[in-house]
CSV table of C-alpha atoms in Angstrom, one decimal:
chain,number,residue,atom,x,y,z
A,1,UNK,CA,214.5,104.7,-40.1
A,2,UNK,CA,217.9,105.3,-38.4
A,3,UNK,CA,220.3,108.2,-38.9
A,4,UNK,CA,223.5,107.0,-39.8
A,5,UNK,CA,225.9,109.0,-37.0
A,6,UNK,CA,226.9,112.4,-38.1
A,7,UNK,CA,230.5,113.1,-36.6
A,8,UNK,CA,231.7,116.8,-36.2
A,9,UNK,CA,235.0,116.5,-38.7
A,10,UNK,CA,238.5,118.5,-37.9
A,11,UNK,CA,238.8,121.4,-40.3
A,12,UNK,CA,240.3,120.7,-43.8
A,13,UNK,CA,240.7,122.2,-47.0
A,14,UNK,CA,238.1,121.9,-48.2
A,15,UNK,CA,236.4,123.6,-45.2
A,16,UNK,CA,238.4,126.2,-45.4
A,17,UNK,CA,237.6,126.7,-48.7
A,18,UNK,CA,234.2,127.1,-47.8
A,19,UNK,CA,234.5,129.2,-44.7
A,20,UNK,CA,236.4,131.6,-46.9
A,21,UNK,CA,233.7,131.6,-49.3
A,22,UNK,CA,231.1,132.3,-46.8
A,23,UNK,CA,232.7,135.2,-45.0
A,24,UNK,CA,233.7,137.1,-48.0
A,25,UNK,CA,230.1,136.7,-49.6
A,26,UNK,CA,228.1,137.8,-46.4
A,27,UNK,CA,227.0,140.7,-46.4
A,28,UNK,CA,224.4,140.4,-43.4
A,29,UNK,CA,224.1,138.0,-40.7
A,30,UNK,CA,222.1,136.7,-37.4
A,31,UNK,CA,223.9,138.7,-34.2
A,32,UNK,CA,223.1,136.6,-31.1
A,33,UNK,CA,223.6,138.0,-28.0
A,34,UNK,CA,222.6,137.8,-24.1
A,35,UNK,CA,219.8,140.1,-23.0
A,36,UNK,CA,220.3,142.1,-20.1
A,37,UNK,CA,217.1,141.3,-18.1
A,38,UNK,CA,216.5,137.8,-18.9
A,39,UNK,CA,219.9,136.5,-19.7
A,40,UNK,CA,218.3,134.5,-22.2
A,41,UNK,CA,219.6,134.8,-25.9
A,42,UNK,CA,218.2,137.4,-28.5
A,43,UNK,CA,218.6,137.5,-32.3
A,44,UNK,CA,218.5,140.0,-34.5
A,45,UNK,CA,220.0,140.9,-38.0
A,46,UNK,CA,223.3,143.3,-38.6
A,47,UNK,CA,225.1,143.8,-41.5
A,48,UNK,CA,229.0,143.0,-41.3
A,49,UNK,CA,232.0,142.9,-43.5
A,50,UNK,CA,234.6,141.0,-43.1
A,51,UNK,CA,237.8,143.0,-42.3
A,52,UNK,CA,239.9,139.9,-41.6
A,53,UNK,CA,237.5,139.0,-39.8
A,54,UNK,CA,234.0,139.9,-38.8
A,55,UNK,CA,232.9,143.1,-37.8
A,56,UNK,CA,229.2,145.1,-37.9
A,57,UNK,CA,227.8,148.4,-37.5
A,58,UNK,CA,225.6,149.0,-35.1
A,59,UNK,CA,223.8,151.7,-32.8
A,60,UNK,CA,223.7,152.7,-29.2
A,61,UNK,CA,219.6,152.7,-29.4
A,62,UNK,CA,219.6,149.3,-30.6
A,63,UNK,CA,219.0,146.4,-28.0
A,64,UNK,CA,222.0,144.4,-28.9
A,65,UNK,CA,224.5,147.4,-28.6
A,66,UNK,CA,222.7,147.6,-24.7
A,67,UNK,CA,223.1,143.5,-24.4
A,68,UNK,CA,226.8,143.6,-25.5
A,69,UNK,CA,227.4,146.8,-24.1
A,70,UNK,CA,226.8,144.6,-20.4
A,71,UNK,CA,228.4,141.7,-21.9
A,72,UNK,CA,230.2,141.0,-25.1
A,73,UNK,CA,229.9,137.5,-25.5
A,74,UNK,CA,227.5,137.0,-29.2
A,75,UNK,CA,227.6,134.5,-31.7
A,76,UNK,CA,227.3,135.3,-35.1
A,77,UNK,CA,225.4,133.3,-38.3
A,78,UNK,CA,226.8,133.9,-41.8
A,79,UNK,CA,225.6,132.1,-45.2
A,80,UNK,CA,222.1,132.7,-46.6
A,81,UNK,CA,220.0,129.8,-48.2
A,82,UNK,CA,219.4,130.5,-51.7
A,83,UNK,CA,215.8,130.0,-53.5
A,84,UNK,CA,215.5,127.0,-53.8
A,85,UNK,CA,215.9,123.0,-52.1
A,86,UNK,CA,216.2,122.2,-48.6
A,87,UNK,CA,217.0,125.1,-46.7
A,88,UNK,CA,219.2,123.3,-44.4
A,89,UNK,CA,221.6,122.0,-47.1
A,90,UNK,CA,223.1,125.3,-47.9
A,91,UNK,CA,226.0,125.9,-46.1
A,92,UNK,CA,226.4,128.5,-43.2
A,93,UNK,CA,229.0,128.8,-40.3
A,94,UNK,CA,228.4,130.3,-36.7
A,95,UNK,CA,230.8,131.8,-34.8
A,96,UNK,CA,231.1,132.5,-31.3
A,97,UNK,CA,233.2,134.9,-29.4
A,98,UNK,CA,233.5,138.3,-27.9
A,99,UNK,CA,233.3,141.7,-29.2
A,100,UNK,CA,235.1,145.0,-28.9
A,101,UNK,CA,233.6,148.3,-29.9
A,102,UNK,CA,235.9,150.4,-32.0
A,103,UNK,CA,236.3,154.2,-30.8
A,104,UNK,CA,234.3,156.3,-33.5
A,105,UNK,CA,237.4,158.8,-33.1
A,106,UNK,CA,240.3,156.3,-34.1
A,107,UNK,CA,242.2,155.9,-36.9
A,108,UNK,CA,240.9,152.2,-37.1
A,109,UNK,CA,237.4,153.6,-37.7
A,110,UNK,CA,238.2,155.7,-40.3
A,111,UNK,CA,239.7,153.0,-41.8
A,112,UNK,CA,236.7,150.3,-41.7
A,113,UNK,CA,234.9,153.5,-42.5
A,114,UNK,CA,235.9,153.6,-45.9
A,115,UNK,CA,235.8,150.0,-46.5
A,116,UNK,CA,232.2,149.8,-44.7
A,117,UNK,CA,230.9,152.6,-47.2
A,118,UNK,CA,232.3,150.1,-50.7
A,119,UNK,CA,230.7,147.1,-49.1
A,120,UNK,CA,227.3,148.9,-47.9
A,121,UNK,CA,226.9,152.3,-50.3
A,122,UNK,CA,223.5,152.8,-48.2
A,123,UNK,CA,225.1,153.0,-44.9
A,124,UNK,CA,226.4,156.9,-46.0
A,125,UNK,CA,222.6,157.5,-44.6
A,126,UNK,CA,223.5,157.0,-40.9
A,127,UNK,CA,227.0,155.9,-40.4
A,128,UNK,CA,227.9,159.5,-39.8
A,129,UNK,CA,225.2,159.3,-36.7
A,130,UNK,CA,227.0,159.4,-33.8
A,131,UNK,CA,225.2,156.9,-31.9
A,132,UNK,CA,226.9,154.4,-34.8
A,133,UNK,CA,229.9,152.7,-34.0
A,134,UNK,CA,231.9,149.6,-35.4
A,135,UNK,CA,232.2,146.2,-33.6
A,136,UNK,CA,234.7,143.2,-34.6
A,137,UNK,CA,233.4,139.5,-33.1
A,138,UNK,CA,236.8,138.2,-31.9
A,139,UNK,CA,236.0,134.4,-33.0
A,140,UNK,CA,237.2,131.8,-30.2
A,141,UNK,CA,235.5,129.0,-31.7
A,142,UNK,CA,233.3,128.7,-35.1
A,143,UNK,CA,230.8,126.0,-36.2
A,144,UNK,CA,230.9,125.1,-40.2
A,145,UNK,CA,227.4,123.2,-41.7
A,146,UNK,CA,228.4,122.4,-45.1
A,147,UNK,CA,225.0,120.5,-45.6
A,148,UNK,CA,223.7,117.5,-43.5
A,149,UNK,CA,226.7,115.2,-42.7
A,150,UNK,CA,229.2,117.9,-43.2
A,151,UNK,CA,229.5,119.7,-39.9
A,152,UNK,CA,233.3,120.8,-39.0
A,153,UNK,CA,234.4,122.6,-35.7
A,154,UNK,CA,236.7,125.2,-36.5
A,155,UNK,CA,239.1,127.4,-34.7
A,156,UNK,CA,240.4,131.2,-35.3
A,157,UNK,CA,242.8,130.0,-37.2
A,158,UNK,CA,241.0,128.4,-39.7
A,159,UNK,CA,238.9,131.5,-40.4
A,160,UNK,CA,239.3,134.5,-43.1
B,1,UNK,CA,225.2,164.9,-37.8
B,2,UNK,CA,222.4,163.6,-35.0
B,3,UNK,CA,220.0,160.6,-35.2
B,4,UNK,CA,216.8,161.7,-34.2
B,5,UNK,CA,215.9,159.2,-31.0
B,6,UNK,CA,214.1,156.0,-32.4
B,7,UNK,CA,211.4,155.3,-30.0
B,8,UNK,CA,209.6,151.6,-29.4
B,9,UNK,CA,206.0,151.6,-30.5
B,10,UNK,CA,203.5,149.5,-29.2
B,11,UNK,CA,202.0,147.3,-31.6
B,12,UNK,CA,199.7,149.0,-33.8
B,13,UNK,CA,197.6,147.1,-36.7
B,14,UNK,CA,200.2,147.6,-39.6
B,15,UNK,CA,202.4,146.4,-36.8
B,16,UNK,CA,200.5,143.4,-37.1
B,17,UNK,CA,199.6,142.9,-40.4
B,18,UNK,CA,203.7,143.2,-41.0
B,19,UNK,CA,203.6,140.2,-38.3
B,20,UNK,CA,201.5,137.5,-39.9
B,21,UNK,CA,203.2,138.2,-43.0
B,22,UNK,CA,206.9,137.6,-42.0
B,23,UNK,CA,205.8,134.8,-40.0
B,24,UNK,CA,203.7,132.7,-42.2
B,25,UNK,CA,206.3,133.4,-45.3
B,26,UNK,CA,209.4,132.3,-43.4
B,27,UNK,CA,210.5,128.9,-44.2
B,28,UNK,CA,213.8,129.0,-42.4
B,29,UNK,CA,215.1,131.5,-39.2
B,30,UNK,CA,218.0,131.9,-36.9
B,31,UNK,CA,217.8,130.2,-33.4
B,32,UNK,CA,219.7,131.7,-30.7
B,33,UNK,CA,220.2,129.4,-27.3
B,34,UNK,CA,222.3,128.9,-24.5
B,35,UNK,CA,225.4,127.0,-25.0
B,36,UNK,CA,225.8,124.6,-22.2
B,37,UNK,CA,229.3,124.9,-21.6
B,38,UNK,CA,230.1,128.3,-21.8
B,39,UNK,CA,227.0,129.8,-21.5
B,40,UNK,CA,227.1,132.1,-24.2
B,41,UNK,CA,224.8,132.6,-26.9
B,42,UNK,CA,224.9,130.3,-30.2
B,43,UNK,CA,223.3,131.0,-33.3
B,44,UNK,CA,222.4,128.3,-36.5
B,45,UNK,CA,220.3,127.9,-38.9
B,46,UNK,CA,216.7,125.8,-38.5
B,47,UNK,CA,214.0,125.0,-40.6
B,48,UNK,CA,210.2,126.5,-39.7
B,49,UNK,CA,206.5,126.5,-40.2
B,50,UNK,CA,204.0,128.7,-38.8
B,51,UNK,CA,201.4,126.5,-37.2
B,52,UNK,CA,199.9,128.8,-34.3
B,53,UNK,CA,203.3,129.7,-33.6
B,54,UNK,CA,206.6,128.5,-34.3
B,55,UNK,CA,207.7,125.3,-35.0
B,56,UNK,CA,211.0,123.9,-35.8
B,57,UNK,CA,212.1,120.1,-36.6
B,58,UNK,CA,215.4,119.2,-35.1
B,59,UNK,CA,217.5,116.4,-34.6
B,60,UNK,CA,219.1,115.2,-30.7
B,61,UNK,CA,222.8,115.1,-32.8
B,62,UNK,CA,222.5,118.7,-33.0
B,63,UNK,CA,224.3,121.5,-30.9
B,64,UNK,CA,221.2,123.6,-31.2
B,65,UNK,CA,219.0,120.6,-29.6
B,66,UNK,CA,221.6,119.7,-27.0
B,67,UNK,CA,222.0,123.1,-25.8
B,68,UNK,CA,218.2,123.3,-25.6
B,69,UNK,CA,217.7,120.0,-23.6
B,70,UNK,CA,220.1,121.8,-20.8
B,71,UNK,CA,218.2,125.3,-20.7
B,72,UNK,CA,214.7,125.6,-23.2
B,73,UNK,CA,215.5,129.5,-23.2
B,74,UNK,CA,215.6,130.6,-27.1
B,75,UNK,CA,214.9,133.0,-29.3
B,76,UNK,CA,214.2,133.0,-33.1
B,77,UNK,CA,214.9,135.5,-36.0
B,78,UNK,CA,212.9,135.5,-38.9
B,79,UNK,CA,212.6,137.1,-41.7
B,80,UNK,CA,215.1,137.6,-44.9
B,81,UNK,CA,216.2,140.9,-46.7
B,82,UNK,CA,215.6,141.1,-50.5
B,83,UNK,CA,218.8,141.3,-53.0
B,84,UNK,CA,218.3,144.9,-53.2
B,85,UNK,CA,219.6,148.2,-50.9
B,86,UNK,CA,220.3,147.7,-47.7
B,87,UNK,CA,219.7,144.5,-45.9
B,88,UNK,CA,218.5,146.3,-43.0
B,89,UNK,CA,215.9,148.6,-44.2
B,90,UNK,CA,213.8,144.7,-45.0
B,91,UNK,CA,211.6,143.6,-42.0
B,92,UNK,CA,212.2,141.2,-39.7
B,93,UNK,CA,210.5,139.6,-36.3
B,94,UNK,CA,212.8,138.6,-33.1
B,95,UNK,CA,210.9,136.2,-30.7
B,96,UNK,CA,212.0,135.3,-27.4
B,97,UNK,CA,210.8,132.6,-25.1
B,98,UNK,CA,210.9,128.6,-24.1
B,99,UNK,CA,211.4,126.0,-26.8
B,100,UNK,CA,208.8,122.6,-25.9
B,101,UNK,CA,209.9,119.5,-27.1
B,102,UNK,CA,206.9,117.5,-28.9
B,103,UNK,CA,207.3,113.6,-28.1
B,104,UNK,CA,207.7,111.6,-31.5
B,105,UNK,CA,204.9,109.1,-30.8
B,106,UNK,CA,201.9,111.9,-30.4
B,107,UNK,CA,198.6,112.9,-32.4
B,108,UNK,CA,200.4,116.3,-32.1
B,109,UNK,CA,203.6,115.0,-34.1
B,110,UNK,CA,201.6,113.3,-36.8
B,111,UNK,CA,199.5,116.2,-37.3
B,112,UNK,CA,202.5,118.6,-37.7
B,113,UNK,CA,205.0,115.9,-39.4
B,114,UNK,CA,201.9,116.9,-42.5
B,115,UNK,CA,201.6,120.3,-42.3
B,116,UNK,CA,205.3,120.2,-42.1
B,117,UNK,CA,206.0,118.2,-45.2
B,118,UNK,CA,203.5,120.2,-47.2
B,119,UNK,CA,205.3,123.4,-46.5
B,120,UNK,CA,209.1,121.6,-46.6
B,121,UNK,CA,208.8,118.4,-49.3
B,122,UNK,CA,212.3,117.4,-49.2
B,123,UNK,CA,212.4,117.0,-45.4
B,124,UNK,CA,210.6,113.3,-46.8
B,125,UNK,CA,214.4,112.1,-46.5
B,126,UNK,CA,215.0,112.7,-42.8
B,127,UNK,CA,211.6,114.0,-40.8
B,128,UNK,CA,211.3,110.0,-40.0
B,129,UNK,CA,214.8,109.5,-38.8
B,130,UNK,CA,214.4,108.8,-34.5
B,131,UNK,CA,216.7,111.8,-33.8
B,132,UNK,CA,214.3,114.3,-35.4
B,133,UNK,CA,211.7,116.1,-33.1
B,134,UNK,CA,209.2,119.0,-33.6
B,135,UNK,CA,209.6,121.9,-31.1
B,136,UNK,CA,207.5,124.6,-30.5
B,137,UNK,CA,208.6,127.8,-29.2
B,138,UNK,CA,206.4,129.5,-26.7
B,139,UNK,CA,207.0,132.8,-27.5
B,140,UNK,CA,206.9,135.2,-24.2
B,141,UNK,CA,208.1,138.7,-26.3
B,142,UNK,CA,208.6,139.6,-29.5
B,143,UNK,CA,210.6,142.8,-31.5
B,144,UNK,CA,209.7,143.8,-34.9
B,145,UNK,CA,211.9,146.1,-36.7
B,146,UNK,CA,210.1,147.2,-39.8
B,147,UNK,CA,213.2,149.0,-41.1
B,148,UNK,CA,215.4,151.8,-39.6
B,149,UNK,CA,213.1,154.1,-37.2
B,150,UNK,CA,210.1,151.4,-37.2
B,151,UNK,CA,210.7,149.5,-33.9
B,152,UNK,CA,207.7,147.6,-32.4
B,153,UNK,CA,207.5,146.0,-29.3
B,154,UNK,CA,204.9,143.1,-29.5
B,155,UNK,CA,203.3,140.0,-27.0
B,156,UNK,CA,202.3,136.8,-28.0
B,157,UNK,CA,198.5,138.5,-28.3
B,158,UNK,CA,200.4,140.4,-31.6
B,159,UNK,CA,201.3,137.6,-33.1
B,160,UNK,CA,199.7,134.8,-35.7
């Protein structure tokens, strides 16, 4: 058997459609980032809102705050599978970019604080902590997999 | 208010019990690689099975598999939160290593193109398609986070 080609499609409306979906909906998501020692790439799970766009909350003690903390470049995956089918034919979208760590005395992190505590209720547990801070991926570039065949590269633009 | 310091445990038996659980019930993860152009990490979405180890089945059209022909350095998230509280308090495994490529015409393929079909039925529509691969990763390290303060860090020895 043969795979028919699969091109990687400009964005569209109907793309965008689905991005917006997706980033609304998510309310946790794959963080990749570099590790310090190796320099090879390390996953782990963070919870994020999106706050035009996507930001987390995450703590000094944890090994991606160190990783990014020595360089911000991370990647970020948002869109769960549900139950049942193929997991690979639900749609999901990775980002890539940088991120910048919001001082926990600003009136910006007050702000997300508030908006944070809607999204996550659970988070009043250890957001107060000071070792907590919040952490927006600026997106240079983001990935859209709609499903086998539908893959898109997207730009900032297209996003929120 | 002051979070108490989280320390790393080594692996313990619940440690490992937690292990084999999360990685024989995870049908899907979050690979991390190297992008080849920019060198930064990039994070999507691959299908798995637990057969000694990990084991992913990916097509050559993929950015995942193109970034991994340039540098094999990966790492693989698995394990999915529950609908309920706070997605992070729900367990989850972080492997790092080398992702090995299996070759298509193999014993080792045809063995694992079954177990891989029992486990993921509706891959019947693609796993024969020449672009598709299995690849193992070779885990070298490995971070389980049972939930907020439960922080292991484990070898390949912990895992299976």
């Amino acid at each position: 058997m043969k795979q028919p080609p699969t091109p990687i499609r400009p964005a569209d409306d109907e793309a965008r459609r689905l991005v917006r979906e997706l980033v609304h909906a998510a309310r946790f998501g794959a963080l990749g980032v570099l590790a310090p020692r190796t320099g090879g790439p390390m996953v782990s799970r963070v919870a994020v809102i999106w706050d035009d766009g996507p930001v987390t909350l995450i703590s000094e003690l944890s090994h991606h705050t160190q990783a990014l903390r020595t360089n911000p470049t991370a990647s970020l995956l948002l869109g769960e599978p549900g139950d049942k089918g193929d997991p690979l034919t639900w749609p999901r979208i990775s980002l890539q970019g940088r991120v910048c760590f919001l001082d926990r005395r600003s009136d910006a992190h007050d702000a997300l604080r508030a908006v944070w505590l809607e999204r996550h209720p659970k988070a009043r547990l250890y957001i107060d902590f000071t070792d907590f801070s919040f952490a927006r991926l600026e997106v240079a570039e983001a990935h859209l997999n709609g499903g086998f065949g539908r893959a898109y590269l997207l730009g900032p633009q297209d996003l929120g």
